[in-house]
Amino acid sequence: MAKTIEAQIEKSRNLVAGLRKHLSSGIGGGVTTAEIEEMERNMVALAAANEECDKLRAELSVKVKNMNQLLTTAKTVYLEHKRTIKNCYPQEQWATFGVPDKR
C-alpha cells in the first residue's frame, strides 16, 4: 500500500472513531451519522482501489521485467547482425542492409 494512501486511511479511521465517540456523547460538532458512514464508505473504497492498484503494479512489474529481457535480446541480435554486415560488405552497401552507421 502506498504510504500516502495508508496514512490517509489511518487518519480517516482515527477521525471516524473520534466523531463516533463524540456523536454518541451528544457533542457531534455538526457532523451527522450519515456523513460519518459516507466517510467510512469512502475509506473502504479507497482501500479497495489501492489494493487493486497494488496487484496491477505487481503484474506490471513482471511484464516490464519480461519486456526488458526481450529488449536486451533484440539489441544483442541486432548488434550481432549489424557487425556481420559491416565485416562482410563494403561501407557503401551497408545502407542497403539497413545499417546507417559509417566508420
N, CA, C and O atoms as a MOPAC input file, in Angstrom:
PM7 MOZYME 1SCF
protein

 N      0.85100 1    -1.17800 1     0.00000 1
 C      0.00000 1     0.00000 1     0.00000 1
 C      0.89400 1     1.23700 1     0.00000 1
 O      1.89100 1     1.29700 1     0.71900 1
 N      0.53000 1     2.20300 1    -0.80000 1
 C      1.29600 1     3.44500 1    -0.87800 1
 C      1.21900 1     4.16600 1     0.46900 1
 O      0.17600 1     4.18000 1     1.12200 1
 N      2.32800 1     4.75300 1     0.86300 1
 C      2.40300 1     5.39300 1     2.17400 1
 C      1.38800 1     6.52100 1     2.33100 1
 O      0.77300 1     6.64800 1     3.39000 1
 N      1.20200 1     7.33900 1     1.30000 1
 C      0.26900 1     8.45800 1     1.43500 1
 C     -1.16200 1     7.95500 1     1.58200 1
 O     -1.94500 1     8.51600 1     2.34800 1
 N     -1.50000 1     6.90900 1     0.85800 1
 C     -2.84900 1     6.35600 1     0.95300 1
 C     -3.03500 1     5.67400 1     2.30100 1
 O     -4.07200 1     5.82900 1     2.94600 1
 N     -2.03800 1     4.92700 1     2.71900 1
 C     -2.08700 1     4.26100 1     4.02500 1
 C     -2.23900 1     5.28600 1     5.14300 1
 O     -3.01800 1     5.08400 1     6.07500 1
 N     -1.50400 1     6.37400 1     5.05100 1
 C     -1.58900 1     7.42500 1     6.07400 1
 C     -2.97600 1     8.06600 1     6.07700 1
 O     -3.53600 1     8.34100 1     7.13800 1
 N     -3.52900 1     8.30400 1     4.87700 1
 C     -4.86100 1     8.91400 1     4.79900 1
 C     -5.92500 1     7.99300 1     5.37200 1
 O     -6.83500 1     8.45300 1     6.06300 1
 N     -5.82400 1     6.71200 1     5.09800 1
 C     -6.79200 1     5.75200 1     5.63500 1
 C     -6.70100 1     5.72900 1     7.15900 1
 O     -7.72300 1     5.72200 1     7.84400 1
 N     -5.49400 1     5.71800 1     7.68100 1
 C     -5.31500 1     5.70000 1     9.13500 1
 C     -5.86000 1     6.98100 1     9.77500 1
 O     -6.52300 1     6.92100 1    10.81000 1
 N     -5.58400 1     8.13800 1     9.16500 1
 C     -6.11500 1     9.40000 1     9.68900 1
 C     -7.64300 1     9.39700 1     9.65200 1
 O     -8.30000 1     9.86100 1    10.58400 1
 N     -8.19500 1     8.87000 1     8.56200 1
 C     -9.65500 1     8.81800 1     8.43000 1
 C    -10.26400 1     7.89300 1     9.48700 1
 O    -11.29200 1     8.21600 1    10.08100 1
 N     -9.63100 1     6.75200 1     9.71600 1
 C    -10.12600 1     5.83100 1    10.75700 1
 C    -10.13700 1     6.50400 1    12.11900 1
 O    -11.10500 1     6.38800 1    12.87200 1
 N     -9.06100 1     7.20600 1    12.42900 1
 C     -8.98400 1     7.89200 1    13.71900 1
 C    -10.06000 1     8.96900 1    13.83700 1
 O    -10.68500 1     9.11700 1    14.88700 1
 N    -10.27200 1     9.72100 1    12.75600 1
 C    -11.29100 1    10.76500 1    12.77200 1
 C    -12.68100 1    10.16300 1    12.93000 1
 O    -13.48500 1    10.66400 1    13.71600 1
 N    -12.97300 1     9.08600 1    12.18800 1
 C    -14.27600 1     8.43200 1    12.29900 1
 C    -14.49500 1     7.93300 1    13.72500 1
 O    -15.57300 1     8.11100 1    14.29200 1
 N    -13.47700 1     7.31400 1    14.29400 1
 C    -13.60700 1     6.81900 1    15.67300 1
 C    -13.88200 1     7.97400 1    16.63300 1
 O    -14.74300 1     7.86800 1    17.50600 1
 N    -13.15500 1     9.06700 1    16.47000 1
 C    -13.36600 1    10.22700 1    17.33700 1
 C    -14.73700 1    10.85200 1    17.14300 1
 O    -15.39100 1    11.23300 1    18.11400 1
 N    -15.17300 1    10.95800 1    15.89500 1
 C    -16.50200 1    11.52100 1    15.62600 1
 C    -17.60000 1    10.63800 1    16.21000 1
 O    -18.55400 1    11.14500 1    16.80000 1
 N    -17.47300 1     9.33400 1    16.05100 1
 C    -18.47600 1     8.41400 1    16.60400 1
 C    -18.52600 1     8.51600 1    18.13100 1
 O    -19.60100 1     8.50300 1    18.73100 1
 N    -17.37400 1     8.61600 1    18.73300 1
 C    -17.29100 1     8.71300 1    20.19500 1
 C    -18.01900 1     9.97000 1    20.68200 1
 O    -18.80500 1     9.91900 1    21.62800 1
 N    -17.74200 1    11.09800 1    20.01900 1
 C    -18.35200 1    12.35400 1    20.45200 1
 C    -19.80300 1    12.46700 1    20.00700 1
 O    -20.59700 1    13.15200 1    20.65200 1
 N    -20.15300 1    11.80700 1    18.92100 1
 C    -21.53500 1    11.83000 1    18.45100 1
 C    -22.43400 1    11.11300 1    19.45500 1
 O    -23.54900 1    11.55400 1    19.73300 1
 N    -21.93200 1     9.99900 1    19.99400 1
 C    -22.73100 1     9.24800 1    20.97400 1
 C    -22.85000 1     9.99400 1    22.29200 1
 O    -23.79900 1     9.76700 1    23.04300 1
 N    -21.91500 1    10.87400 1    22.58500 1
 C    -21.98800 1    11.64400 1    23.82700 1
 C    -22.76700 1    12.94200 1    23.64700 1
 O    -22.92500 1    13.70900 1    24.59700 1
 N    -23.24700 1    13.18600 1    22.44900 1
 C    -24.05900 1    14.37200 1    22.20900 1
 C    -23.29300 1    15.55400 1    21.65900 1
 O    -23.89900 1    16.57100 1    21.32000 1
 N    -21.97900 1    15.45300 1    21.55800 1
 C    -21.16400 1    16.54800 1    21.01400 1
 C    -20.76400 1    16.14600 1    19.59900 1
 O    -19.69200 1    15.58100 1    19.38100 1
 N    -21.62100 1    16.43800 1    18.66300 1
 C    -21.37700 1    15.98600 1    17.29600 1
 C    -20.56200 1    16.95200 1    16.47800 1
 O    -19.96100 1    16.54500 1    15.48300 1
 N    -20.51400 1    18.20100 1    16.84900 1
 C    -19.77600 1    19.19000 1    16.08000 1
 C    -20.38400 1    19.44800 1    14.72000 1
 O    -19.69000 1    19.88000 1    13.80100 1
 N    -21.66700 1    19.19000 1    14.58100 1
 C    -22.34100 1    19.43700 1    13.31300 1
 C    -22.20000 1    18.31700 1    12.30900 1
 O    -22.62500 1    18.46500 1    11.16300 1
 N    -21.61800 1    17.20600 1    12.70500 1
 C    -21.43600 1    16.06300 1    11.80900 1
 C    -22.53700 1    15.05000 1    12.10600 1
 O    -22.81500 1    14.72900 1    13.26100 1
 N    -23.15500 1    14.55600 1    11.03700 1
 C    -24.23500 1    13.58800 1    11.21000 1
 C    -23.72200 1    12.16200 1    11.05400 1
 O    -22.62500 1    11.92200 1    10.55000 1
 N    -24.54600 1    11.23200 1    11.50000 1
 C    -24.20400 1     9.81800 1    11.36100 1
 C    -24.06300 1     9.44600 1     9.88300 1
 O    -23.18600 1     8.66100 1     9.52200 1
 N    -24.91300 1    10.00300 1     9.04100 1
 C    -24.85100 1     9.72000 1     7.60400 1
 C    -23.52100 1    10.18400 1     7.02400 1
 O    -22.93700 1     9.49300 1     6.18900 1
 N    -23.04400 1    11.32900 1     7.44900 1
 C    -21.75700 1    11.83500 1     6.96000 1
 C    -20.60800 1    10.94500 1     7.40900 1
 O    -19.67200 1    10.70500 1     6.64600 1
 N    -20.67100 1    10.46200 1     8.62200 1
 C    -19.63100 1     9.55800 1     9.13700 1
 C    -19.65100 1     8.25100 1     8.35000 1
 O    -18.60100 1     7.72200 1     7.98700 1
 N    -20.84800 1     7.73400 1     8.08900 1
 C    -20.96300 1     6.48900 1     7.32200 1
 C    -20.46000 1     6.66500 1     5.89400 1
 O    -19.84100 1     5.76000 1     5.33500 1
 N    -20.72300 1     7.82200 1     5.30700 1
 C    -20.20500 1     8.08700 1     3.96100 1
 C    -18.67700 1     8.14900 1     3.97800 1
 O    -18.01500 1     7.65400 1     3.06600 1
 N    -18.13700 1     8.75600 1     5.01200 1
 C    -16.68100 1     8.82300 1     5.13700 1
 C    -16.10100 1     7.41300 1     5.25300 1
 O    -15.06000 1     7.12000 1     4.66600 1
 N    -16.76600 1     6.54500 1     6.00300 1
 C    -16.30600 1     5.16000 1     6.12200 1
 C    -16.38500 1     4.43500 1     4.78500 1
 O    -15.47600 1     3.68500 1     4.43100 1
 N    -17.46600 1     4.65300 1     4.04000 1
 C    -17.58500 1     4.02700 1     2.71400 1
 C    -16.47200 1     4.50600 1     1.78400 1
 O    -15.89600 1     3.71300 1     1.04100 1
 N    -16.17400 1     5.79300 1     1.82700 1
 C    -15.07900 1     6.32900 1     1.00900 1
 C    -13.74600 1     5.70400 1     1.39400 1
 O    -12.91300 1     5.40000 1     0.54000 1
 N    -13.56300 1     5.51800 1     2.70000 1
 C    -12.32800 1     4.93000 1     3.19800 1
 C    -12.18700 1     3.48500 1     2.70900 1
 O    -11.10200 1     3.07300 1     2.29800 1
 N    -13.27600 1     2.72000 1     2.75300 1
 C    -13.26300 1     1.33000 1     2.28900 1
 C    -13.00700 1     1.28200 1     0.78000 1
 O    -12.24200 1     0.44700 1     0.29700 1
 N    -13.65500 1     2.18500 1     0.04600 1
 C    -13.45700 1     2.23600 1    -1.40900 1
 C    -12.01200 1     2.58400 1    -1.74600 1
 O    -11.43300 1     2.01000 1    -2.66800 1
 N    -11.42800 1     3.52100 1    -1.00300 1
 C    -10.02900 1     3.90000 1    -1.22200 1
 C     -9.10800 1     2.71700 1    -0.95500 1
 O     -8.18500 1     2.46600 1    -1.72900 1
 N     -9.34500 1     1.99400 1     0.12400 1
 C     -8.51600 1     0.82800 1     0.44600 1
 C     -8.63300 1    -0.23800 1    -0.63800 1
 O     -7.63400 1    -0.85000 1    -1.01600 1
 N     -9.85200 1    -0.46400 1    -1.14200 1
 C    -10.05200 1    -1.46800 1    -2.19300 1
 C     -9.36000 1    -1.03600 1    -3.48600 1
 O     -8.71300 1    -1.85000 1    -4.14600 1
 N     -9.49100 1     0.23400 1    -3.84900 1
 C     -8.84300 1     0.73400 1    -5.06800 1
 C     -7.32500 1     0.64500 1    -4.94400 1
 O     -6.63500 1     0.30700 1    -5.90500 1
 N     -6.81900 1     0.94500 1    -3.77000 1
 C     -5.37600 1     0.86900 1    -3.55300 1
 C     -4.88300 1    -0.57400 1    -3.64700 1
 O     -3.80800 1    -0.83300 1    -4.18800 1
 N     -5.66100 1    -1.50000 1    -3.12400 1
 C     -5.29100 1    -2.91900 1    -3.20000 1
 C     -5.26100 1    -3.38200 1    -4.65700 1
 O     -4.36200 1    -4.11400 1    -5.07000 1
 N     -6.25800 1    -2.94200 1    -5.42500 1
 C     -6.29400 1    -3.28700 1    -6.84300 1
 C     -5.08100 1    -2.71400 1    -7.57300 1
 O     -4.48100 1    -3.38800 1    -8.41000 1
 N     -4.72300 1    -1.47600 1    -7.25600 1
 C     -3.54200 1    -0.85400 1    -7.87100 1
 C     -2.26900 1    -1.59900 1    -7.51000 1
 O     -1.38000 1    -1.75800 1    -8.34600 1
 N     -2.17900 1    -2.05900 1    -6.26000 1
 C     -1.00300 1    -2.83100 1    -5.84700 1
 C     -0.88200 1    -4.12000 1    -6.65400 1
 O      0.21700 1    -4.50400 1    -7.05400 1
 N     -2.01400 1    -4.78900 1    -6.89300 1
 C     -1.99400 1    -6.01100 1    -7.69700 1
 C     -1.56200 1    -5.70400 1    -9.12800 1
 O     -0.75900 1    -6.43000 1    -9.71300 1
 N     -2.10300 1    -4.62300 1    -9.68300 1
 C     -1.74000 1    -4.23700 1   -11.04800 1
 C     -0.26300 1    -3.86300 1   -11.14600 1
 O      0.40100 1    -4.18200 1   -12.13200 1
 N      0.24800 1    -3.17800 1   -10.11000 1
 C      1.67800 1    -2.83400 1   -10.10100 1
 C      2.53500 1    -4.09500 1   -10.10600 1
 O      3.54900 1    -4.16000 1   -10.80200 1
 N      2.12600 1    -5.09000 1    -9.33200 1
 C      2.88600 1    -6.34300 1    -9.27300 1
 C      2.87800 1    -7.02800 1   -10.64400 1
 O      3.91300 1    -7.50300 1   -11.11200 1
 N      1.68900 1    -7.07500 1   -11.29200 1
 C      1.60300 1    -7.66500 1   -12.63000 1
 C      2.44700 1    -6.87900 1   -13.62300 1
 O      3.16000 1    -7.45800 1   -14.44300 1
 N      2.36100 1    -5.56900 1   -13.54100 1
 C      3.12000 1    -4.71800 1   -14.46200 1
 C      4.61600 1    -4.91200 1   -14.26700 1
 O      5.37400 1    -4.93800 1   -15.23700 1
 N      5.03600 1    -5.04500 1   -13.03700 1
 C      6.45600 1    -5.24300 1   -12.75400 1
 C      6.98600 1    -6.49800 1   -13.44700 1
 O      8.07800 1    -6.48700 1   -14.01500 1
 N      6.20900 1    -7.57200 1   -13.39800 1
 C      6.61200 1    -8.81900 1   -14.05400 1
 C      6.66700 1    -8.61300 1   -15.56800 1
 O      7.60600 1    -9.06400 1   -16.22400 1
 N      5.66900 1    -7.93900 1   -16.11400 1
 C      5.62300 1    -7.71700 1   -17.56400 1
 C      6.75400 1    -6.80100 1   -18.02900 1
 O      7.32700 1    -7.01500 1   -19.09700 1
 N      7.07300 1    -5.79100 1   -17.24000 1
 C      8.17200 1    -4.88700 1   -17.59700 1
 C      9.49700 1    -5.63700 1   -17.56200 1
 O     10.34800 1    -5.44200 1   -18.43000 1
 N      9.67200 1    -6.49000 1   -16.56400 1
 C     10.89900 1    -7.28600 1   -16.48000 1
 C     11.03400 1    -8.17800 1   -17.71200 1
 O     12.11900 1    -8.29400 1   -18.28100 1
 N      9.93600 1    -8.80600 1   -18.12300 1
 C      9.93500 1    -9.64800 1   -19.31500 1
 C     10.25200 1    -8.82300 1   -20.56200 1
 O     11.03900 1    -9.24200 1   -21.41000 1
 N      9.63500 1    -7.65200 1   -20.66200 1
 C      9.88000 1    -6.78500 1   -21.82300 1
 C     11.35300 1    -6.36300 1   -21.87100 1
 O     11.95300 1    -6.34300 1   -22.94500 1
 N     11.93000 1    -6.03000 1   -20.73200 1
 C     13.33800 1    -5.62000 1   -20.70000 1
 C     14.25700 1    -6.75300 1   -21.13700 1
 O     15.27200 1    -6.51400 1   -21.79100 1
 N     13.90500 1    -7.98900 1   -20.77700 1
 C     14.69500 1    -9.13300 1   -21.23500 1
 C     14.59200 1    -9.28100 1   -22.75200 1
 O     15.58500 1    -9.55300 1   -23.42700 1
 N     13.38300 1    -9.10100 1   -23.27800 1
 C     13.19300 1    -9.17200 1   -24.72900 1
 C     13.95000 1    -8.06100 1   -25.43700 1
 O     14.52700 1    -8.28100 1   -26.50200 1
 N     13.95400 1    -6.87300 1   -24.85400 1
 C     14.69500 1    -5.75200 1   -25.43600 1
 C     16.18800 1    -6.04800 1   -25.46600 1
 O     16.85700 1    -5.78000 1   -26.46400 1
 N     16.70000 1    -6.59000 1   -24.39500 1
 C     18.12100 1    -6.94500 1   -24.34800 1
 C     18.45200 1    -7.96900 1   -25.42600 1
 O     19.47200 1    -7.85200 1   -26.10500 1
 N     17.60100 1    -8.96200 1   -25.58200 1
 C     17.81200 1    -9.97200 1   -26.62000 1
 C     17.77000 1    -9.33900 1   -28.00400 1
 O     18.62500 1    -9.62300 1   -28.84300 1
 N     16.77900 1    -8.48300 1   -28.24900 1
 C     16.64800 1    -7.83300 1   -29.55600 1
 C     17.87600 1    -6.97600 1   -29.85800 1
 O     18.36600 1    -6.98200 1   -30.98700 1
 N     18.37400 1    -6.24700 1   -28.87700 1
 C     19.56800 1    -5.41600 1   -29.08700 1
 C     20.78000 1    -6.27300 1   -29.40500 1
 O     21.56800 1    -5.94300 1   -30.29200 1
 N     20.92700 1    -7.36700 1   -28.68300 1
 C     22.06900 1    -8.25500 1   -28.89500 1
 C     22.04200 1    -8.84400 1   -30.30000 1
 O     23.05900 1    -8.85200 1   -30.99200 1
 N     20.88700 1    -9.33400 1   -30.72000 1
 C     20.75700 1    -9.91500 1   -32.06000 1
 C     21.01900 1    -8.84300 1   -33.11700 1
 O     21.71100 1    -9.09700 1   -34.10200 1
 N     20.47300 1    -7.66000 1   -32.91600 1
 C     20.67800 1    -6.55700 1   -33.86400 1
 C     22.16600 1    -6.25500 1   -34.00700 1
 O     22.67500 1    -6.15000 1   -35.12200 1
 N     22.86200 1    -6.11500 1   -32.88100 1
 C     24.29000 1    -5.78500 1   -32.93000 1
 C     25.10800 1    -6.88000 1   -33.60300 1
 O     26.05300 1    -6.59700 1   -34.33900 1
 N     24.73900 1    -8.13400 1   -33.34400 1
 C     25.46500 1    -9.24000 1   -33.98200 1
 C     25.31200 1    -9.18300 1   -35.50000 1
 O     26.29200 1    -9.31700 1   -36.23300 1
 N     24.09600 1    -8.98700 1   -35.96300 1
 C     23.85300 1    -8.96300 1   -37.41500 1
 C     24.44700 1    -7.70500 1   -38.05500 1
 O     24.95600 1    -7.75500 1   -39.17400 1
 N     24.38300 1    -6.61000 1   -37.36000 1
 C     24.97800 1    -5.37600 1   -37.87500 1
 C     26.48900 1    -5.54800 1   -38.01300 1
 O     27.08600 1    -5.12000 1   -39.00100 1
 N     27.08600 1    -6.16700 1   -37.02800 1
 C     28.52800 1    -6.42000 1   -37.07000 1
 C     28.88100 1    -7.32900 1   -38.24900 1
 O     29.89400 1    -7.12800 1   -38.92000 1
 N     28.04100 1    -8.32200 1   -38.48900 1
 C     28.26900 1    -9.23100 1   -39.61700 1
 C     28.23600 1    -8.46200 1   -40.93800 1
 O     29.10500 1    -8.64300 1   -41.79000 1
 N     27.23500 1    -7.61100 1   -41.10100 1
 C     27.11200 1    -6.81300 1   -42.33200 1
 C     28.34100 1    -5.92300 1   -42.49600 1
 O     28.90300 1    -5.82700 1   -43.58700 1
 N     28.75100 1    -5.28200 1   -41.42200 1
 C     29.89100 1    -4.36000 1   -41.50900 1
 C     31.19100 1    -5.09300 1   -41.84300 1
 O     32.06300 1    -4.55500 1   -42.52400 1
 N     31.30200 1    -6.31300 1   -41.35900 1
 C     32.52900 1    -7.06500 1   -41.60400 1
 C     32.56400 1    -7.73700 1   -42.97700 1
 O     33.64400 1    -8.00400 1   -43.50500 1
 N     31.40400 1    -8.01200 1   -43.55400 1
 C     31.35000 1    -8.76300 1   -44.81100 1
 C     31.14400 1    -7.90000 1   -46.04700 1
 O     31.40800 1    -8.34900 1   -47.16200 1
 N     30.67600 1    -6.66700 1   -45.86700 1
 C     30.35500 1    -5.83700 1   -47.03300 1
 C     31.03200 1    -4.48100 1   -46.91900 1
 O     31.29400 1    -4.00400 1   -45.81400 1
 N     31.31600 1    -3.86000 1   -48.05900 1
 C     31.91800 1    -2.52600 1   -48.01700 1
 C     30.89200 1    -1.50100 1   -47.49100 1
 O     29.68000 1    -1.70500 1   -47.54600 1
 N     31.43400 1    -0.42000 1   -46.99100 1
 C     30.61500 1     0.62300 1   -46.36500 1
 C     29.50900 1     1.14300 1   -47.28200 1
 O     28.42600 1     1.49100 1   -46.81300 1
 N     29.76800 1     1.19400 1   -48.53500 1
 C     28.78500 1     1.70700 1   -49.48000 1
 C     27.51600 1     0.84100 1   -49.52800 1
 O     26.44400 1     1.34400 1   -49.86400 1
 N     27.62300 1    -0.41800 1   -49.20400 1
 C     26.47800 1    -1.33100 1   -49.26500 1
 C     25.72200 1    -1.45100 1   -47.93500 1
 O     24.64800 1    -2.05100 1   -47.89200 1
 N     26.25900 1    -0.90200 1   -46.87700 1
 C     25.62700 1    -1.03500 1   -45.55800 1
 C     24.19500 1    -0.51300 1   -45.55500 1
 O     23.31200 1    -1.12100 1   -44.94900 1
 N     23.96300 1     0.59700 1   -46.21900 1
 C     22.63400 1     1.21000 1   -46.22900 1
 C     21.60200 1     0.28400 1   -46.86500 1
 O     20.43600 1     0.29800 1   -46.46900 1
 N     22.00900 1    -0.51300 1   -47.83500 1
 C     21.05700 1    -1.41900 1   -48.46600 1
 C     20.58700 1    -2.49800 1   -47.51100 1
 O     19.52100 1    -3.08000 1   -47.70900 1
 N     21.37500 1    -2.77300 1   -46.47200 1
 C     21.00300 1    -3.74400 1   -45.44000 1
 C     20.31700 1    -3.08000 1   -44.24800 1
 O     19.94400 1    -3.75500 1   -43.28800 1
 N     20.15300 1    -1.77500 1   -44.30900 1
 C     19.51300 1    -1.06100 1   -43.20800 1
 C     20.46400 1    -0.70200 1   -42.09200 1
 O     20.03900 1    -0.48000 1   -40.95800 1
 N     21.74400 1    -0.64200 1   -42.39800 1
 C     22.75200 1    -0.26900 1   -41.41100 1
 C     23.17800 1     1.16500 1   -41.71000 1
 O     23.90900 1     1.39000 1   -42.67500 1
 N     22.74400 1     2.13800 1   -40.91500 1
 C     23.02100 1     3.53000 1   -41.22500 1
 C     24.41300 1     4.00700 1   -40.78000 1
 O     24.82000 1     5.11800 1   -41.11800 1
 N     25.13100 1     3.18700 1   -40.03400 1
 C     26.40300 1     3.61800 1   -39.48100 1
 C     27.45100 1     3.85200 1   -40.55800 1
 O     27.42600 1     3.26700 1   -41.64100 1
 N     28.36100 1     4.72900 1   -40.20500 1
 C     29.53200 1     4.96100 1   -41.07000 1
 C     30.75700 1     4.86100 1   -40.18200 1
 O     30.69600 1     5.13700 1   -38.98300 1
 N     31.84700 1     4.47100 1   -40.77100 1
 C     33.08800 1     4.36200 1   -39.99000 1
 C     33.70300 1     5.70200 1   -39.79200 1
 O     34.75300 1     5.81100 1   -39.15900 1

